[in-house]
Every structure is written in structure tokens, then in C-alpha cells.
Short mmCIF file of C-alpha atoms in Angstrom, two decimals:
data_model
loop_
_atom_site.label_atom_id
_atom_site.label_comp_id
_atom_site.label_asym_id
_atom_site.label_seq_id
_atom_site.Cartn_x
_atom_site.Cartn_y
_atom_site.Cartn_z
CA UNK A 1 -23.21 67.52 -43.92
CA UNK A 2 -21.69 64.25 -43.86
CA UNK A 3 -21.37 64.14 -39.88
CA UNK A 4 -25.24 65.13 -39.85
CA UNK A 5 -26.13 62.41 -42.29
CA UNK A 6 -24.13 59.64 -40.17
CA UNK A 7 -25.95 60.48 -37.24
CA UNK A 8 -29.34 60.97 -38.68
CA UNK A 9 -30.81 57.99 -36.44
CA UNK A 10 -32.02 60.03 -33.48
CA UNK A 11 -35.13 62.34 -33.71
CA UNK A 12 -34.22 66.10 -33.26
CA UNK A 13 -34.44 66.98 -29.81
CA UNK A 14 -33.91 70.16 -27.54
CA UNK A 15 -32.96 70.44 -23.82
CA UNK A 16 -35.17 73.02 -21.91
CA UNK A 17 -34.74 75.41 -20.72
CA UNK A 18 -31.44 75.94 -22.30
CA UNK A 19 -32.44 75.24 -25.97
CA UNK A 20 -35.84 76.77 -25.27
CA UNK A 21 -35.39 79.74 -28.01
CA UNK A 22 -34.17 77.08 -30.67
CA UNK A 23 -36.99 74.79 -30.18
CA UNK A 24 -39.47 77.72 -30.73
CA UNK A 25 -37.46 78.70 -33.85
CA UNK A 26 -37.81 75.22 -35.15
CA UNK A 27 -41.31 74.86 -34.22
CA UNK A 28 -42.18 78.09 -36.12
CA UNK A 29 -40.17 76.97 -39.08
CA UNK A 30 -41.96 73.96 -39.25
CA UNK A 31 -45.47 75.48 -38.85
CA UNK A 32 -44.94 77.80 -41.47
CA UNK A 33 -43.27 75.22 -44.11
CA UNK A 34 -46.37 72.87 -43.53
CA UNK A 35 -49.35 74.91 -41.87
CA UNK A 36 -51.72 72.06 -42.92
CA UNK A 37 -49.62 69.23 -41.45
CA UNK A 38 -49.87 68.25 -38.06
CA UNK A 39 -46.55 68.06 -36.03
CA UNK A 40 -46.25 66.21 -32.70
CA UNK A 41 -43.77 66.51 -30.06
CA UNK A 42 -42.82 64.59 -26.67
CA UNK A 43 -41.83 66.06 -23.39
CA UNK A 44 -40.26 64.24 -20.83
CA UNK A 45 -38.75 65.93 -17.45
CA UNK A 46 -35.19 65.27 -16.61
CA UNK A 47 -35.65 64.39 -13.18
CA UNK A 48 -38.09 61.48 -13.46
CA UNK A 49 -38.16 57.76 -14.55
CA UNK A 50 -40.50 54.96 -15.49
CA UNK A 51 -42.48 57.05 -17.84
CA UNK A 52 -43.61 59.78 -15.08
CA UNK A 53 -44.71 63.03 -16.37
CA UNK A 54 -44.46 62.54 -20.16
CA UNK A 55 -46.76 63.94 -22.30
CA UNK A 56 -47.29 64.49 -26.28
CA UNK A 57 -48.40 67.85 -27.49
CA UNK A 58 -49.04 69.55 -30.88
CA UNK A 59 -49.30 73.23 -29.94
CA UNK A 60 -46.81 75.34 -28.11
CA UNK A 61 -49.29 76.73 -26.09
CA UNK A 62 -49.61 72.97 -24.68
CA UNK A 63 -46.02 73.05 -23.53
CA UNK A 64 -45.61 73.42 -19.85
CA UNK A 65 -42.60 72.31 -17.43
CA UNK A 66 -41.26 73.42 -14.16
CA UNK A 67 -37.97 71.63 -14.32
CA UNK A 68 -35.34 70.58 -16.64
CA UNK A 69 -36.95 68.66 -19.71
CA UNK A 70 -36.42 67.11 -23.33
CA UNK A 71 -38.38 67.90 -26.09
CA UNK A 72 -38.36 65.75 -28.98
CA UNK A 73 -39.92 65.10 -32.31
CA UNK A 74 -42.54 62.28 -31.75
CA UNK A 75 -42.15 59.58 -34.10
CA UNK A 76 -45.90 59.37 -35.92
CA UNK A 77 -44.88 56.48 -38.28
CA UNK A 78 -43.87 53.39 -36.22
CA UNK A 79 -44.03 49.91 -37.24
CA UNK A 80 -47.05 48.47 -35.66
CA UNK A 81 -47.83 44.81 -34.72
CA UNK A 82 -51.50 44.38 -35.14
CA UNK A 83 -51.88 47.97 -34.43
CA UNK A 84 -49.68 48.01 -31.25
CA UNK A 85 -46.82 50.14 -30.85
CA UNK A 86 -43.57 48.66 -29.69
CA UNK A 87 -39.66 49.51 -29.01
CA UNK A 88 -36.77 47.40 -28.49
CA UNK A 89 -34.38 47.50 -25.37
CA UNK A 90 -30.93 46.38 -26.36
CA UNK A 91 -28.59 45.40 -23.81
CA UNK A 92 -24.81 46.83 -24.34
CA UNK A 93 -21.62 46.19 -21.95
CA UNK A 94 -18.84 48.54 -22.29
CA UNK A 95 -15.95 46.84 -19.91
CA UNK A 96 -13.52 49.38 -21.46
CA UNK A 97 -13.69 52.72 -22.84
CA UNK A 98 -9.85 53.05 -23.67
CA UNK A 99 -9.52 51.23 -25.79
CA UNK A 100 -13.37 51.35 -26.42
CA UNK A 101 -14.65 47.69 -26.12
CA UNK A 102 -18.28 47.07 -26.98
CA UNK A 103 -20.46 44.08 -26.30
CA UNK A 104 -24.20 43.88 -27.87
CA UNK A 105 -26.13 41.24 -26.29
CA UNK A 106 -27.88 39.20 -28.84
CA UNK A 107 -31.16 38.85 -27.05
CA UNK A 108 -33.37 41.45 -25.64
CA UNK A 109 -36.84 42.98 -24.73
CA UNK A 110 -39.48 44.03 -26.96
CA UNK A 111 -41.78 46.08 -25.18
CA UNK A 112 -45.28 46.83 -26.36
CA UNK A 113 -48.23 49.41 -25.67
CA UNK A 114 -51.31 47.70 -24.38
CA UNK A 115 -53.82 49.64 -26.62
CA UNK A 116 -53.64 50.27 -30.23
CA UNK A 117 -51.69 53.12 -31.70
CA UNK A 118 -53.85 56.25 -32.49
CA UNK A 119 -52.89 59.71 -33.05
CA UNK A 120 -56.14 61.21 -32.35
CA UNK A 121 -55.81 60.12 -28.70
CA UNK A 122 -52.17 61.72 -27.81
CA UNK A 123 -53.38 61.45 -24.00
CA UNK A 124 -53.65 57.85 -23.91
CA UNK A 125 -50.42 56.58 -22.43
CA UNK A 126 -51.41 52.95 -22.84
CA UNK A 127 -51.39 53.59 -26.82
CA UNK A 128 -48.15 56.03 -26.79
CA UNK A 129 -45.79 54.62 -24.37
CA UNK A 130 -44.20 51.27 -23.97
CA UNK A 131 -42.98 51.62 -20.51
CA UNK A 132 -43.80 48.39 -18.54
CA UNK A 133 -44.32 50.25 -15.11
CA UNK A 134 -47.15 52.25 -16.98
CA UNK A 135 -48.68 49.50 -19.16
CA UNK A 136 -49.07 46.94 -16.15
CA UNK A 137 -51.89 48.98 -14.95
CA UNK A 138 -53.86 49.13 -18.39
CA UNK A 139 -57.03 47.38 -18.39
CA UNK A 140 -55.85 45.29 -21.39
CA UNK A 141 -52.33 44.29 -19.96
CA UNK A 142 -53.48 40.79 -18.80
CA UNK A 143 -55.91 40.44 -22.00
CA UNK A 144 -54.90 38.22 -24.96
CA UNK A 145 -54.31 40.91 -27.53
CA UNK A 146 -54.21 40.05 -31.26
CA UNK A 147 -50.93 38.66 -32.19
CA UNK A 148 -49.19 40.25 -28.99
CA UNK A 149 -50.88 37.96 -26.49
CA UNK A 150 -51.10 38.82 -22.86
CA UNK A 151 -48.70 41.13 -21.00
CA UNK A 152 -46.67 43.55 -22.93
CA UNK A 153 -43.32 41.92 -23.59
CA UNK A 154 -41.53 39.61 -26.32
CA UNK A 155 -38.06 38.60 -26.66
CA UNK A 156 -36.21 39.50 -29.81
CA UNK A 157 -36.25 35.89 -30.76
CA UNK A 158 -40.20 36.03 -30.90
CA UNK A 159 -39.61 39.35 -33.04
CA UNK A 160 -37.46 37.82 -35.31
CA UNK A 161 -39.91 34.97 -35.70
CA UNK A 162 -42.83 37.20 -36.42
CA UNK A 163 -40.58 39.15 -39.14
CA UNK A 164 -39.85 35.97 -40.79
CA UNK A 165 -43.43 34.83 -40.92
CA UNK A 166 -44.60 38.19 -42.17
CA UNK A 167 -41.68 38.10 -44.85
CA UNK A 168 -40.12 41.21 -43.60
CA UNK A 169 -36.58 41.22 -44.36
CA UNK A 170 -34.73 42.03 -41.07
CA UNK A 171 -31.12 41.41 -42.15
CA UNK A 172 -30.09 45.24 -42.72
CA UNK A 173 -32.02 46.32 -39.45
CA UNK A 174 -29.71 44.47 -36.88
CA UNK A 175 -26.54 45.67 -38.82
CA UNK A 176 -28.19 49.36 -38.67
CA UNK A 177 -28.69 48.91 -34.96
CA UNK A 178 -25.07 47.97 -34.40
CA UNK A 179 -23.90 50.95 -36.27
CA UNK A 180 -26.35 53.22 -33.87
CA UNK A 181 -24.54 51.68 -30.82
CA UNK A 182 -21.00 52.22 -31.99
CA UNK A 183 -21.57 55.80 -33.29
CA UNK A 184 -23.41 56.63 -29.93
CA UNK A 185 -20.62 55.33 -27.89
CA UNK A 186 -17.78 56.92 -30.05
CA UNK A 187 -19.41 60.30 -28.78
CA UNK A 188 -19.01 59.33 -24.97
CA UNK A 189 -15.47 58.20 -25.17
CA UNK A 190 -13.83 61.63 -25.11
CA UNK A 191 -15.76 62.39 -21.77
CA UNK A 192 -14.62 59.25 -19.87
CA UNK A 193 -11.29 59.74 -17.84
CA UNK A 194 -8.49 57.23 -18.35
CA UNK A 195 -9.28 55.24 -15.19
CA UNK A 196 -8.50 51.46 -14.99
CA UNK A 197 -11.99 50.84 -13.74
CA UNK A 198 -14.47 52.31 -15.91
CA UNK A 199 -17.22 49.87 -16.83
CA UNK A 200 -21.02 50.43 -17.78
CA UNK A 201 -24.21 48.42 -18.93
CA UNK A 202 -26.41 50.39 -21.04
CA UNK A 203 -29.93 49.85 -22.29
CA UNK A 204 -30.37 51.46 -26.02
CA UNK A 205 -34.07 51.87 -27.04
CA UNK A 206 -34.68 51.70 -30.39
CA UNK A 207 -37.84 52.35 -32.25
CA UNK A 208 -38.38 50.88 -35.82
CA UNK A 209 -40.50 52.84 -38.35
CA UNK A 210 -42.87 51.54 -40.89
CA UNK A 211 -39.72 51.71 -43.35
CA UNK A 212 -37.78 49.24 -41.41
CA UNK A 213 -35.46 51.98 -40.23
CA UNK A 214 -34.11 51.83 -36.44
CA UNK A 215 -34.43 55.09 -34.50
CA UNK A 216 -32.50 55.79 -31.15
CA UNK A 217 -34.81 56.95 -28.39
CA UNK A 218 -32.92 56.57 -25.14
CA UNK A 219 -29.73 55.22 -23.75
CA UNK A 220 -30.21 54.19 -20.27
CA UNK A 221 -27.62 54.02 -17.81
CA UNK A 222 -28.00 51.11 -15.10
CA UNK A 223 -31.03 49.69 -16.76
CA UNK A 224 -33.84 47.86 -14.94
CA UNK A 225 -32.89 44.38 -14.47
CA UNK A 226 -35.87 43.20 -12.27
CA UNK A 227 -38.00 40.29 -13.50
CA UNK A 228 -41.76 40.47 -13.94
CA UNK A 229 -42.73 38.04 -16.79
CA UNK A 230 -41.40 35.06 -18.54
CA UNK A 231 -39.59 37.42 -21.24
CA UNK A 232 -37.57 39.09 -18.54
CA UNK A 233 -36.44 35.74 -17.01
CA UNK A 234 -35.30 34.26 -20.61
CA UNK A 235 -33.36 37.48 -21.37
CA UNK A 236 -31.81 39.25 -18.04
CA UNK A 237 -30.44 35.93 -16.23
CA UNK A 238 -28.23 34.70 -19.08
CA UNK A 239 -27.30 38.29 -19.78
CA UNK A 240 -26.17 38.73 -16.34
CA UNK A 241 -24.22 35.69 -16.40
CA UNK A 242 -22.34 36.54 -19.49
CA UNK A 243 -21.55 39.97 -18.03
CA UNK A 244 -20.01 38.87 -15.05
CA UNK A 245 -18.08 36.46 -17.30
CA UNK A 246 -16.66 39.31 -19.44
CA UNK A 247 -15.38 41.28 -16.18
CA UNK A 248 -12.98 38.26 -16.01
CA UNK A 249 -13.04 38.07 -11.98
CA UNK A 250 -10.64 36.03 -10.37
CA UNK A 251 -10.70 34.26 -7.07
CA UNK A 252 -8.42 36.74 -5.41
CA UNK A 253 -11.11 39.56 -6.61
CA UNK A 254 -13.48 38.42 -3.67
CA UNK A 255 -11.01 39.93 -1.20
CA UNK A 256 -11.94 43.54 -3.05
CA UNK A 257 -14.52 45.85 -1.36
CA UNK A 258 -15.12 47.16 2.23
CA UNK A 259 -13.62 49.92 3.69
CA UNK A 260 -10.31 48.44 4.69
CA UNK A 261 -9.56 47.59 1.13
CA UNK A 262 -10.70 51.09 -0.38
CA UNK A 263 -8.21 52.44 2.34
CA UNK A 264 -5.62 50.38 1.22
CA UNK A 265 -6.16 51.28 -2.43
CA UNK A 266 -6.15 55.13 -1.56
CA UNK A 267 -3.01 54.68 0.39
CA UNK A 268 -1.40 52.89 -2.57
CA UNK A 269 -2.71 55.47 -5.11
CA UNK A 270 -0.59 58.00 -3.38
CA UNK A 271 2.34 55.85 -3.06
CA UNK A 272 4.65 56.50 -6.17
CA UNK A 273 6.59 53.39 -5.29
CA UNK A 274 3.71 50.84 -4.69
CA UNK A 275 4.16 48.04 -7.01
CA UNK A 276 0.87 46.49 -6.21
CA UNK A 277 -1.11 49.45 -7.45
CA UNK A 278 0.87 49.83 -10.67
CA UNK A 279 0.63 46.06 -11.55
CA UNK A 280 -3.29 46.48 -10.89
CA UNK A 281 -3.32 49.57 -13.40
CA UNK A 282 -1.44 47.35 -16.11
CA UNK A 283 -3.56 44.30 -15.57
CA UNK A 284 -6.81 46.09 -15.57
CA UNK A 285 -6.11 48.88 -17.98
CA UNK A 286 -7.19 47.43 -21.06
CA UNK A 287 -9.47 44.62 -22.12
CA UNK A 288 -7.62 42.26 -24.15
CA UNK A 289 -8.62 39.27 -26.04
CA UNK A 290 -7.94 36.70 -23.42
CA UNK A 291 -10.63 38.43 -21.34
CA UNK A 292 -13.33 37.25 -23.89
CA UNK A 293 -12.13 34.19 -25.21
CA UNK A 294 -14.00 31.88 -22.76
CA UNK A 295 -15.03 28.39 -23.61
CA UNK A 296 -18.27 29.98 -24.83
CA UNK A 297 -16.82 32.70 -26.78
CA UNK A 298 -15.85 33.10 -30.54
CA UNK A 299 -13.37 35.25 -32.07
CA UNK A 300 -13.84 36.13 -35.35
CA UNK A 301 -11.10 36.86 -38.04
CA UNK A 302 -9.19 40.27 -37.26
CA UNK A 303 -8.62 42.76 -39.73
CA UNK A 304 -4.94 41.53 -40.44
CA UNK A 305 -6.52 37.91 -41.11
CA UNK A 306 -5.61 35.84 -38.31
CA UNK A 307 -7.43 32.78 -37.61
CA UNK A 308 -11.00 31.90 -36.34
CA UNK A 309 -11.77 30.33 -33.04
CA UNK A 310 -15.51 29.27 -32.64
CA UNK A 311 -17.80 28.39 -29.45
CA UNK A 312 -21.63 27.54 -29.11
CA UNK A 313 -24.61 30.03 -29.25
CA UNK A 314 -27.62 29.92 -26.73
CA UNK A 315 -29.78 32.61 -28.38
CA UNK A 316 -31.33 32.09 -31.83
CA UNK A 317 -31.45 35.90 -32.82
CA UNK A 318 -27.95 36.94 -33.60
CA UNK A 319 -27.20 40.77 -33.79
CA UNK A 320 -24.30 40.82 -36.44
CA UNK A 321 -20.87 41.69 -34.83
CA UNK A 322 -19.96 45.39 -35.32
CA UNK A 323 -17.86 45.97 -38.18
CA UNK A 324 -14.12 45.71 -38.13
CA UNK A 325 -12.17 48.94 -38.79
CA UNK A 326 -8.62 49.57 -39.47
CA UNK A 327 -6.58 48.70 -36.38
CA UNK A 328 -9.53 47.18 -34.69
CA UNK A 329 -10.45 43.67 -33.78
CA UNK A 330 -14.04 42.19 -33.67
CA UNK A 331 -15.29 39.12 -31.48
CA UNK A 332 -18.58 37.39 -31.04
CA UNK A 333 -19.54 35.66 -27.94
CA UNK A 334 -22.32 33.21 -27.01
CA UNK A 335 -24.78 36.12 -26.43
CA UNK A 336 -22.38 39.24 -26.57
CA UNK A 337 -20.82 40.84 -29.79
CA UNK A 338 -17.70 42.64 -29.30
CA UNK A 339 -15.66 45.39 -31.06
CA UNK A 340 -12.42 46.98 -29.58
CA UNK A 341 -12.32 50.75 -31.49
CA UNK A 342 -9.77 53.32 -31.39
CA UNK A 343 -10.94 55.87 -28.75
CA UNK A 344 -10.11 58.90 -31.13
CA UNK A 345 -13.40 59.65 -32.15
CA UNK A 346 -15.69 62.50 -33.07
CA UNK A 347 -17.67 64.14 -30.22
CA UNK A 348 -21.40 64.68 -30.54
CA UNK A 349 -22.67 67.25 -28.39
CA UNK A 350 -25.60 67.39 -26.33
CA UNK A 351 -27.80 64.47 -27.81
CA UNK A 352 -26.79 61.08 -25.83
CA UNK A 353 -30.37 60.18 -24.86
CA UNK A 354 -31.11 58.80 -21.34
CA UNK A 355 -34.25 57.52 -19.97
CA UNK A 356 -35.32 54.53 -18.12
CA UNK A 357 -37.69 51.53 -18.07
CA UNK A 358 -39.40 50.24 -15.20
CA UNK A 359 -36.64 51.01 -12.24
CA UNK A 360 -33.69 52.38 -14.23
CA UNK A 361 -32.19 55.64 -12.70
CA UNK A 362 -33.32 59.24 -13.18
CA UNK A 363 -33.56 60.82 -16.53
CA UNK A 364 -30.47 63.32 -15.70
CA UNK A 365 -29.64 65.83 -18.03
CA UNK A 366 -29.44 64.09 -21.22
CA UNK A 367 -32.02 63.69 -24.23
CA UNK A 368 -34.68 61.01 -24.33
CA UNK A 369 -36.89 59.54 -26.78
CA UNK A 370 -40.46 58.27 -26.26
CA UNK A 371 -41.77 55.80 -23.84
#
């Protein structure tokens, strides 16, 4: 029960066709317990992206699919801005899984629907989905929408300004989002082999409900980095700059790549006496503090009370650093906040979300949330 409570930040979901019987049982149970209350579900094909093939339904007879899909409870009480639904794209860099090291980028994208939220028109994708690849075809995309403005994107800085102007206390919100990122990635660690070059950039999609509670909808592998508006340029360009800095590349790394380099690495891997290969593994096998203490990076006090080293910050919204745990260190960069956590973690089966914005990769076999 405690485990379920800790991970109660993602709507209930089912992988079809494997979980079809479980879904029908849950659907029937909800229908019988609350016969007069409408229940909404969202279905997403697992082999598509950019919002294609997604639909919302109420009755089981409306569910049709011809490929692997994910069915999830549809959030009917999202926080709205002037009637428009939105979600957050949070960028997360994991340069090491053993030990687990997590950087949360402090700026991000706020994605809006382009028509006002209305549960009586569940077939209207411009009202219920926030994918830019869909909403850019909306008749209202370029219009100056109330409070939102033209287009369908804000930065997190703009959202923080809106919260403060509306007297909404968002301090706990960002800490909860950090916790969601940590707990989700802890579930991934046991499935990642202890290889020296494991690195990933994730896009976490978060929906905020009317009670200011964040919900994890999707986790995107290789999130879209294309630029089609000013918000993209403000967020993605410096984020990629920080991402490259975190990788701690050296001049010698320019010699990497190509068929000749790969052949030499494969040969070295099968040579037990190869000092070059062994040295590389020792150097790249863990992500230590020297790789993150760049001139623009701050190192917060560790749990054993060591000193503080601080740099500058370029963005106004700051997600709080991940909470230090026993045996862990926490650091906060100019735009990335980092946490190194023990890889001995609980596993969470089957509910890692993965769907894509604009040109993100295909859905895969993971669970997804709303557009």
C-alpha cells in the first residue's frame, strides 16, 4: 500500500492487448460503482507519434484498435488558463545510470491546446490534445487567445509569472515534479546494463490538475528538439549547450567515431590485456563531481556537510534540486539540477510512459498519457 501511495502520480493505464481483460474488469467495476458518473479514457497506438491515432472514449464499445495500444484514465480536471488546457515538457538528462545521476533542466516548454477545454466535445483534438504537431493546424493557432496569446507554447518562466500574478503558490509543485522524475528513473535503473556509455535525454510530460497536483503523463525518449517558435529557441538552444557541457567532452574525443574507431574499440574489448580499453572504462564508468563543477555550475552541500561552491544562473524559474538521500550528493547547475542516487532501487513494472511531441520517436511498448 505504501508503494502504491508513493507512485500515485500517474493515471491508471493498461497495455493492450495484453491487459485487455484487466481493463474490462476495471471499466466494469467503475461503471457499477458510479453508474451515473461519466468516465473518460484515452487510447494511444503504441507505434505512432505526434498525437496520431489518439482518441478519447466513454463507452467500451467505442474502443477499437488494430495494433499495440495504451488505454489510460483521462484527466477530466486539469488546471486551465483562461479555459485552455496545457501540460509541461520537462527536460531531464541522465549521463550515468550506475550510479544514477539526474539533471533536471530548470527551463521548459508549456504546451497549450488551441481551443477551450470542453468534455462535451471529446472528438475535438484542438481542445483535448496539446501536441504542437496537431495544434499548428488549428484555425485558432495564430489568433491572440485570451491570456495565452498567439501560438500554443510558453516557457516555464512565463508560467511561473502567471502563477505569481494569479496568487497561486507553486513552491510544492516543483518539488513534486522533481520527486516524480526521481521515482520514475529509479524504476528504470535495474533494466539498464552497467555499460560505460549509457546516457539519455528524456522529455517528461506533466499535467497539473485543478488542485495543483502534478501528474506524469508521458516519458519521451529522444524528445523533439526542433524549433518552430520563440519559446523553443529560448529553451532548447541553451539546454543543448548545457547538455554538451555535462558530457565533459575533451579535445581527444574529436577522434572518436567512424568505422575505423569502432573497429579498434571492438578489437580492444576482446583483448583482456588492452590498457587503453580498461582506462577508458575507469574514466567513463561513473559521473563524478568534477564533471559537473563547470564555471557555471553550483555544488550544494552534500549530506556529509561539505562546503558550497556556487556559480551563476541564466534562467528565472528554478526547479528545486532533488532531495539529498543517505549516501548521495546533490548539485545544481545554471540550468540543470543534478542528483546522484544509489542504483539499488525498487522496480515498477509496466507503467513507464513514453510518447512523443512533434518529432519524438515512436511510442514503443510503454504507457502514455494524454496529448
